[in-house]
Each structure stands twice: as C-alpha cells, then as structure tokens.
Amino acid sequence: MVTEIYVITKTFPKEEQFSLVSQMRRAAVSIPSNIAEGAARRGNKEFKQFLYIALGSLAELETQLMIAENFNYIDSQKETSEALIYIRRMRSKLIESL
C-alpha cells in the first residue's frame, strides 16, 4: 500500500507536494508503522490501541484518495479503495480477536 501511494502521488501537481502528497504519504506510512509498534508492545490492550490508530490512518488515506479523485489528480481510486476496505476488514477482525 505504501509503495502504491508513493507511485500515485508522484504524478500530482507540484503545488500539492507539501500538502496533499505529504499527508497521503504520511497516512500510508503510518498504517504499517502503528501495527508494527503495537505488535512490539507487551500486551493485547496496547496492540489493540495501535490497531485503532492504524484504522484511523486508513480512513484518513481513503478520504485523501477521494479528494485527489475530485481534483482529477487520479483517474479512479476504485482499486485502491477496494484494497483499503479489504485491509480495514482484516484489521477489524484482528482487533475483535484480541
């Protein structure tokens, strides 16, 4: 997902480099980073907290993809959106299992 977002945002206008591009890249990196940090914690309660933070970043990224589509920076975010939904479902199931 991170690589895909970096590739997508390379084509954005230069004036978006320090706004939308930066926000999207940070959100994309935040998702696996929070999962990794939570997994390194001692208990399920802390891990669960970091999974919720990752879900928040996922929602943020999905919104930013919709904004990019509205500005015609990307043709269609359907595939990416479907991937985000799939990831969100997996994370939700993982949270429920803890």
Coordinates of N, CA and C in Angstrom, one line a residue:
M1 N 0.8 -1.2 0.0 CA 0.0 0.0 0.0 C 0.9 1.3 0.0
V2 N 1.9 1.3 0.8 CA 2.8 2.5 0.9 C 3.4 2.7 -0.5
T3 N 3.9 1.7 -1.1 CA 4.6 1.9 -2.4 C 3.6 2.4 -3.4
E4 N 2.4 1.9 -3.4 CA 1.3 2.3 -4.4 C 1.0 3.8 -4.2
I5 N 0.9 4.2 -2.9 CA 0.6 5.6 -2.7 C 1.7 6.5 -3.2
Y6 N 3.0 6.1 -2.9 CA 4.1 6.9 -3.4 C 4.1 7.0 -4.9
V7 N 3.8 5.9 -5.6 CA 3.7 5.9 -7.1 C 2.6 6.9 -7.6
I8 N 1.4 6.7 -7.0 CA 0.3 7.5 -7.3 C 0.6 9.0 -7.2
T9 N 1.1 9.4 -6.0 CA 1.3 10.8 -5.7 C 2.5 11.5 -6.5
K10 N 3.3 10.7 -7.2 CA 4.4 11.2 -8.0 C 3.8 12.1 -9.1
T11 N 2.6 11.7 -9.6 CA 2.0 12.4 -10.7 C 1.2 13.7 -10.3
F12 N 1.1 13.9 -9.0 CA 0.3 15.1 -8.5 C 1.0 16.4 -8.9
P13 N 0.3 17.5 -9.0 CA 0.9 18.8 -9.3 C 1.9 19.2 -8.2
K14 N 2.9 19.9 -8.6 CA 4.0 20.3 -7.7 C 3.4 21.1 -6.5
E15 N 2.4 21.9 -6.7 CA 1.8 22.7 -5.6 C 1.2 21.9 -4.5
E16 N 1.0 20.6 -4.8 CA 0.4 19.7 -3.8 C 1.5 18.9 -3.0
Q17 N 2.8 19.1 -3.4 CA 3.9 18.4 -2.8 C 3.9 18.5 -1.3
F18 N 3.7 19.7 -0.7 CA 3.8 19.8 0.7 C 2.4 19.8 1.4
S19 N 1.4 19.5 0.7 CA 0.1 19.4 1.3 C -0.5 18.0 1.1
L20 N -1.3 17.8 0.1 CA -2.0 16.5 -0.1 C -1.0 15.4 -0.3
V21 N 0.1 15.6 -1.1 CA 1.0 14.5 -1.3 C 1.7 14.1 0.1
S22 N 2.1 15.1 0.8 CA 2.7 14.8 2.1 C 1.8 14.1 3.1
Q23 N 0.5 14.6 3.1 CA -0.4 14.0 4.0 C -0.7 12.5 3.6
M24 N -0.9 12.3 2.3 CA -1.2 10.9 1.9 C -0.1 10.0 2.2
R25 N 1.2 10.4 1.9 CA 2.3 9.6 2.2 C 2.5 9.3 3.7
R26 N 2.3 10.3 4.5 CA 2.4 10.1 6.0 C 1.3 9.1 6.5
A27 N 0.1 9.3 6.0 CA -1.0 8.4 6.4 C -0.7 6.9 6.0
A28 N -0.2 6.8 4.7 CA 0.1 5.4 4.2 C 1.2 4.8 5.0
V29 N 2.2 5.5 5.4 CA 3.4 5.0 6.2 C 2.9 4.7 7.6
S30 N 2.0 5.5 8.1 CA 1.5 5.4 9.5 C 0.8 4.1 9.7
I31 N 0.1 3.6 8.7 CA -0.7 2.3 8.9 C 0.2 1.2 9.3
P32 N 1.2 0.7 8.5 CA 2.0 -0.4 8.9 C 2.9 0.0 10.1
S33 N 3.3 1.2 10.2 CA 4.2 1.6 11.4 C 3.5 1.4 12.7
N34 N 2.2 1.8 12.8 CA 1.5 1.7 14.0 C 1.2 0.2 14.3
I35 N 1.0 -0.6 13.3 CA 0.8 -2.0 13.5 C 2.1 -2.6 14.1
A36 N 3.2 -2.3 13.5 CA 4.5 -2.8 14.0 C 4.8 -2.4 15.4
E37 N 4.5 -1.1 15.7 CA 4.7 -0.6 17.0 C 3.8 -1.3 18.1
G38 N 2.6 -1.5 17.7 CA 1.7 -2.2 18.6 C 2.0 -3.6 18.8
A39 N 2.5 -4.3 17.8 CA 2.9 -5.7 17.9 C 4.1 -5.8 18.8
A40 N 4.9 -4.8 18.9 CA 6.1 -4.8 19.7 C 5.8 -4.6 21.2
R41 N 4.6 -4.1 21.5 CA 4.2 -3.9 22.9 C 4.0 -5.2 23.6
R42 N 3.8 -5.1 24.9 CA 3.7 -6.3 25.7 C 2.4 -7.0 25.8
G43 N 1.3 -6.2 25.6 CA 0.0 -6.9 25.8 C -1.0 -6.5 24.7
N44 N -2.1 -7.3 24.7 CA -3.1 -7.1 23.6 C -3.8 -5.8 23.7
K45 N -3.9 -5.3 24.9 CA -4.6 -4.0 25.1 C -3.8 -2.9 24.3
E46 N -2.5 -2.8 24.5 CA -1.7 -1.8 23.8 C -1.7 -2.1 22.3
F47 N -1.6 -3.3 21.9 CA -1.6 -3.7 20.5 C -2.9 -3.2 19.9
K48 N -4.0 -3.5 20.6 CA -5.4 -3.1 20.1 C -5.4 -1.6 19.9
Q49 N -4.9 -0.8 20.8 CA -4.9 0.6 20.7 C -4.2 1.1 19.4
F50 N -3.0 0.5 19.1 CA -2.3 0.9 17.9 C -3.0 0.4 16.7
L51 N -3.7 -0.7 16.7 CA -4.5 -1.1 15.6 C -5.6 -0.1 15.3
Y52 N -6.2 0.5 16.4 CA -7.2 1.5 16.2 C -6.6 2.8 15.5
I53 N -5.4 3.1 15.9 CA -4.7 4.3 15.3 C -4.5 4.0 13.9
A54 N -4.1 2.8 13.5 CA -3.9 2.4 12.1 C -5.2 2.5 11.3
L55 N -6.3 2.1 11.9 CA -7.6 2.2 11.3 C -7.9 3.7 11.0
G56 N -7.6 4.5 11.9 CA -7.8 6.0 11.7 C -7.0 6.5 10.6
S57 N -5.7 6.1 10.5 CA -4.9 6.5 9.3 C -5.4 5.9 8.0
L58 N -6.0 4.8 8.1 CA -6.6 4.1 6.9 C -7.8 5.0 6.4
A59 N -8.6 5.4 7.3 CA -9.8 6.2 7.0 C -9.3 7.6 6.4
E60 N -8.3 8.1 7.0 CA -7.7 9.4 6.5 C -7.2 9.2 5.1
L61 N -6.5 8.1 4.8 CA -6.0 7.9 3.5 C -7.1 7.7 2.5
E62 N -8.1 7.0 2.9 CA -9.3 6.8 1.9 C -9.9 8.2 1.6
T63 N -10.1 9.0 2.6 CA -10.6 10.4 2.3 C -9.7 11.2 1.4
Q64 N -8.4 11.1 1.6 CA -7.5 11.8 0.8 C -7.5 11.3 -0.7
L65 N -7.7 10.0 -0.8 CA -7.8 9.5 -2.2 C -9.1 10.0 -2.9
M66 N -10.2 10.2 -2.1 CA -11.4 10.7 -2.7 C -11.2 12.2 -3.1
I67 N -10.4 12.9 -2.3 CA -10.1 14.3 -2.6 C -9.3 14.4 -3.9
A68 N -8.3 13.5 -3.9 CA -7.4 13.5 -5.1 C -8.2 13.2 -6.4
E69 N -9.2 12.3 -6.3 CA -10.0 12.0 -7.4 C -10.9 13.2 -7.8
N70 N -11.4 13.9 -6.8 CA -12.3 15.0 -7.1 C -11.5 16.1 -7.8
F71 N -10.2 16.3 -7.5 CA -9.4 17.2 -8.2 C -8.8 16.7 -9.5
N72 N -9.2 15.5 -9.9 CA -8.7 14.8 -11.1 C -7.2 14.6 -11.1
Y73 N -6.7 14.4 -9.9 CA -5.2 14.0 -9.8 C -5.1 12.5 -10.1
I74 N -6.1 11.8 -9.9 CA -6.1 10.3 -10.2 C -7.4 10.1 -11.0
D75 N -7.3 9.1 -11.9 CA -8.5 8.8 -12.7 C -9.6 8.1 -11.9
S76 N -9.2 7.1 -11.2 CA -10.1 6.4 -10.4 C -9.4 5.7 -9.2
Q77 N -9.9 5.9 -8.1 CA -9.3 5.3 -6.9 C -10.0 4.0 -6.5
K78 N -10.8 3.4 -7.4 CA -11.6 2.2 -7.1 C -10.7 1.1 -6.6
E79 N -9.6 0.7 -7.3 CA -8.8 -0.4 -6.9 C -8.1 -0.1 -5.6
T80 N -7.6 1.1 -5.4 CA -7.0 1.5 -4.1 C -8.0 1.5 -3.0
S81 N -9.2 2.0 -3.3 CA -10.3 2.0 -2.3 C -10.7 0.6 -1.9
E82 N -10.8 -0.3 -2.9 CA -11.1 -1.7 -2.6 C -10.0 -2.3 -1.7
A83 N -8.8 -2.0 -1.9 CA -7.7 -2.5 -1.1 C -7.8 -2.0 0.3
L84 N -8.1 -0.7 0.4 CA -8.3 -0.1 1.8 C -9.4 -0.8 2.5
I85 N -10.5 -1.1 1.9 CA -11.6 -1.7 2.5 C -11.2 -3.1 3.0
Y86 N -10.5 -3.8 2.1 CA -10.0 -5.2 2.5 C -9.1 -5.1 3.7
I87 N -8.2 -4.2 3.7 CA -7.3 -4.0 4.8 C -8.0 -3.7 6.1
R88 N -9.0 -2.8 6.0 CA -9.8 -2.4 7.1 C -10.5 -3.6 7.7
R89 N -11.1 -4.4 6.9 CA -11.8 -5.6 7.4 C -10.8 -6.6 8.1
M90 N -9.7 -6.7 7.5 CA -8.7 -7.6 8.2 C -8.3 -7.1 9.5
R91 N -8.1 -5.8 9.6 CA -7.7 -5.2 10.9 C -8.8 -5.3 11.9
S92 N -10.0 -5.0 11.4 CA -11.2 -5.1 12.3 C -11.3 -6.5 12.9
K93 N -11.1 -7.5 12.1 CA -11.2 -8.9 12.6 C -10.1 -9.2 13.6
L94 N -8.9 -8.7 13.3 CA -7.8 -8.9 14.2 C -8.1 -8.2 15.5
I95 N -8.6 -7.0 15.5 CA -9.0 -6.3 16.8 C -10.0 -7.1 17.5
E96 N -11.0 -7.6 16.9 CA -12.0 -8.4 17.5 C -11.4 -9.7 18.2
S97 N -10.4 -10.2 17.6 CA -9.8 -11.5 18.1 C -9.0 -11.3 19.3
L98 N -8.6 -10.1 19.6 CA -7.7 -9.8 20.8 C -8.5 -9.7 22.1

